[in-house]
Amino acid sequence: MSTGIGHGLAIPHVRMAGLKRAYMAVGVSRDGIADYGSLDGKPVRIVVLIAAPEGQHELYIRLLAQVTERLKDPAPRAAIVAGEDPAQIYGLLVGEER
């Protein structure tokens, strides 16, 4: 199943042995990734990668829920795509608009 969940957003996620803590990375494509295979068929503009330690299911689910909750609103998605620097994009993702 594609991790492109629609509305220009993809959230690839994995639980991995050997990780000591969770990691997230964010990628932004202003042009969009047309061949991502998103569920709605639209280009993906924001990719949020989540990697969590194996055995940390609660943390893993909480991170997925927080990202999807924040980005279900079109305003933060649009602001992230228009973001000028990583600190600004981070602030928008975590709700600390800068």
PDB file of C-alpha atoms in Angstrom:
ATOM      1  CA  MET A   1       0.000   0.000   0.000  1.00  0.00           C
ATOM      2  CA  SER A   2       1.293   3.463  -0.860  1.00  0.00           C
ATOM      3  CA  THR A   3       2.434   5.786   1.896  1.00  0.00           C
ATOM      4  CA  GLY A   4       1.093   8.650  -0.223  1.00  0.00           C
ATOM      5  CA  ILE A   5      -2.041   9.296   1.825  1.00  0.00           C
ATOM      6  CA  GLY A   6      -3.433  12.115  -0.301  1.00  0.00           C
ATOM      7  CA  HIS A   7      -3.556  15.905  -0.299  1.00  0.00           C
ATOM      8  CA  GLY A   8       0.100  16.082  -1.384  1.00  0.00           C
ATOM      9  CA  LEU A   9       1.310  14.189   1.679  1.00  0.00           C
ATOM     10  CA  ALA A  10       3.285  10.957   2.078  1.00  0.00           C
ATOM     11  CA  ILE A  11       4.323   9.400   5.375  1.00  0.00           C
ATOM     12  CA  PRO A  12       6.667   6.452   4.844  1.00  0.00           C
ATOM     13  CA  HIS A  13       7.220   4.783   8.206  1.00  0.00           C
ATOM     14  CA  VAL A  14       9.158   1.886   9.637  1.00  0.00           C
ATOM     15  CA  ARG A  15      10.064   0.220  12.911  1.00  0.00           C
ATOM     16  CA  MET A  16      13.648  -0.977  12.916  1.00  0.00           C
ATOM     17  CA  ALA A  17      15.798  -3.090  15.180  1.00  0.00           C
ATOM     18  CA  GLY A  18      18.915  -1.310  16.376  1.00  0.00           C
ATOM     19  CA  LEU A  19      17.450   2.174  16.656  1.00  0.00           C
ATOM     20  CA  LYS A  20      17.781   3.711  20.105  1.00  0.00           C
ATOM     21  CA  ARG A  21      15.189   6.439  19.515  1.00  0.00           C
ATOM     22  CA  ALA A  22      12.736   7.662  16.895  1.00  0.00           C
ATOM     23  CA  TYR A  23      13.810   9.798  13.945  1.00  0.00           C
ATOM     24  CA  MET A  24      11.882  11.953  11.513  1.00  0.00           C
ATOM     25  CA  ALA A  25      12.948  13.568   8.273  1.00  0.00           C
ATOM     26  CA  VAL A  26      10.932  15.938   6.109  1.00  0.00           C
ATOM     27  CA  GLY A  27      11.285  16.485   2.391  1.00  0.00           C
ATOM     28  CA  VAL A  28       9.480  19.163   0.395  1.00  0.00           C
ATOM     29  CA  SER A  29       8.963  19.185  -3.372  1.00  0.00           C
ATOM     30  CA  ARG A  30       7.376  22.388  -4.615  1.00  0.00           C
ATOM     31  CA  ASP A  31       6.813  20.803  -8.037  1.00  0.00           C
ATOM     32  CA  GLY A  32       5.404  17.613  -6.547  1.00  0.00           C
ATOM     33  CA  ILE A  33       6.334  13.985  -7.138  1.00  0.00           C
ATOM     34  CA  ALA A  34       3.809  12.909  -9.752  1.00  0.00           C
ATOM     35  CA  ASP A  35       4.682   9.200  -9.866  1.00  0.00           C
ATOM     36  CA  TYR A  36       4.625   8.567  -6.100  1.00  0.00           C
ATOM     37  CA  GLY A  37       1.474   6.486  -6.342  1.00  0.00           C
ATOM     38  CA  SER A  38      -0.514   8.538  -3.852  1.00  0.00           C
ATOM     39  CA  LEU A  39      -3.943   7.188  -2.935  1.00  0.00           C
ATOM     40  CA  ASP A  40      -5.680  10.222  -4.474  1.00  0.00           C
ATOM     41  CA  GLY A  41      -3.468  10.161  -7.596  1.00  0.00           C
ATOM     42  CA  LYS A  42      -2.172  13.682  -6.936  1.00  0.00           C
ATOM     43  CA  PRO A  43       1.499  14.687  -6.733  1.00  0.00           C
ATOM     44  CA  VAL A  44       3.194  14.415  -3.339  1.00  0.00           C
ATOM     45  CA  ARG A  45       4.708  17.676  -2.095  1.00  0.00           C
ATOM     46  CA  ILE A  46       5.550  16.792   1.517  1.00  0.00           C
ATOM     47  CA  VAL A  47       7.229  13.552   2.600  1.00  0.00           C
ATOM     48  CA  VAL A  48       7.566  12.887   6.334  1.00  0.00           C
ATOM     49  CA  LEU A  49       9.699   9.823   7.060  1.00  0.00           C
ATOM     50  CA  ILE A  50       9.295   8.244  10.492  1.00  0.00           C
ATOM     51  CA  ALA A  51      11.702   5.589  11.782  1.00  0.00           C
ATOM     52  CA  ALA A  52      11.029   4.230  15.268  1.00  0.00           C
ATOM     53  CA  PRO A  53      12.731   1.533  17.330  1.00  0.00           C
ATOM     54  CA  GLU A  54      11.321  -1.958  17.031  1.00  0.00           C
ATOM     55  CA  GLY A  55       9.173  -2.697  20.076  1.00  0.00           C
ATOM     56  CA  GLN A  56       8.133   0.945  20.508  1.00  0.00           C
ATOM     57  CA  HIS A  57       4.667   0.538  18.997  1.00  0.00           C
ATOM     58  CA  GLU A  58       3.007   3.221  21.165  1.00  0.00           C
ATOM     59  CA  LEU A  59       5.626   5.835  20.234  1.00  0.00           C
ATOM     60  CA  TYR A  60       5.390   4.837  16.582  1.00  0.00           C
ATOM     61  CA  ILE A  61       1.595   5.212  16.499  1.00  0.00           C
ATOM     62  CA  ARG A  62       1.709   8.493  18.440  1.00  0.00           C
ATOM     63  CA  LEU A  63       4.171  10.017  15.947  1.00  0.00           C
ATOM     64  CA  LEU A  64       2.045   8.915  12.985  1.00  0.00           C
ATOM     65  CA  ALA A  65      -1.065  10.364  14.633  1.00  0.00           C
ATOM     66  CA  GLN A  66       0.593  13.690  15.448  1.00  0.00           C
ATOM     67  CA  VAL A  67       1.890  14.177  11.922  1.00  0.00           C
ATOM     68  CA  THR A  68      -1.412  13.278  10.272  1.00  0.00           C
ATOM     69  CA  GLU A  69      -3.388  15.432  12.724  1.00  0.00           C
ATOM     70  CA  ARG A  70      -1.181  18.452  12.057  1.00  0.00           C
ATOM     71  CA  LEU A  71      -1.142  18.048   8.291  1.00  0.00           C
ATOM     72  CA  LYS A  72      -4.808  17.220   7.718  1.00  0.00           C
ATOM     73  CA  ASP A  73      -5.342  21.004   7.711  1.00  0.00           C
ATOM     74  CA  PRO A  74      -4.462  22.520   4.304  1.00  0.00           C
ATOM     75  CA  ALA A  75      -3.009  25.728   5.810  1.00  0.00           C
ATOM     76  CA  PRO A  76       0.077  24.141   7.413  1.00  0.00           C
ATOM     77  CA  ARG A  77       0.620  21.974   4.320  1.00  0.00           C
ATOM     78  CA  ALA A  78       0.629  25.028   2.060  1.00  0.00           C
ATOM     79  CA  ALA A  79       2.900  26.952   4.441  1.00  0.00           C
ATOM     80  CA  ILE A  80       5.363  24.043   4.597  1.00  0.00           C
ATOM     81  CA  VAL A  81       5.537  23.789   0.808  1.00  0.00           C
ATOM     82  CA  ALA A  82       6.168  27.558   0.646  1.00  0.00           C
ATOM     83  CA  GLY A  83       8.701  27.426   3.519  1.00  0.00           C
ATOM     84  CA  GLU A  84      12.018  29.115   2.956  1.00  0.00           C
ATOM     85  CA  ASP A  85      14.312  27.243   5.347  1.00  0.00           C
ATOM     86  CA  PRO A  86      14.438  24.092   7.460  1.00  0.00           C
ATOM     87  CA  ALA A  87      13.847  25.901  10.774  1.00  0.00           C
ATOM     88  CA  GLN A  88      10.668  27.487   9.421  1.00  0.00           C
ATOM     89  CA  ILE A  89       9.420  24.175   8.021  1.00  0.00           C
ATOM     90  CA  TYR A  90      10.173  22.436  11.328  1.00  0.00           C
ATOM     91  CA  GLY A  91       8.234  25.121  13.209  1.00  0.00           C
ATOM     92  CA  LEU A  92       5.270  24.728  10.917  1.00  0.00           C
ATOM     93  CA  LEU A  93       5.317  20.955  11.263  1.00  0.00           C
ATOM     94  CA  VAL A  94       5.359  21.013  15.060  1.00  0.00           C
ATOM     95  CA  GLY A  95       2.937  23.922  15.368  1.00  0.00           C
ATOM     96  CA  GLU A  96       5.441  26.634  16.259  1.00  0.00           C
ATOM     97  CA  GLU A  97       4.881  28.842  13.217  1.00  0.00           C
ATOM     98  CA  ARG A  98       7.792  31.175  12.587  1.00  0.00           C
TER      99      ARG A  98
END
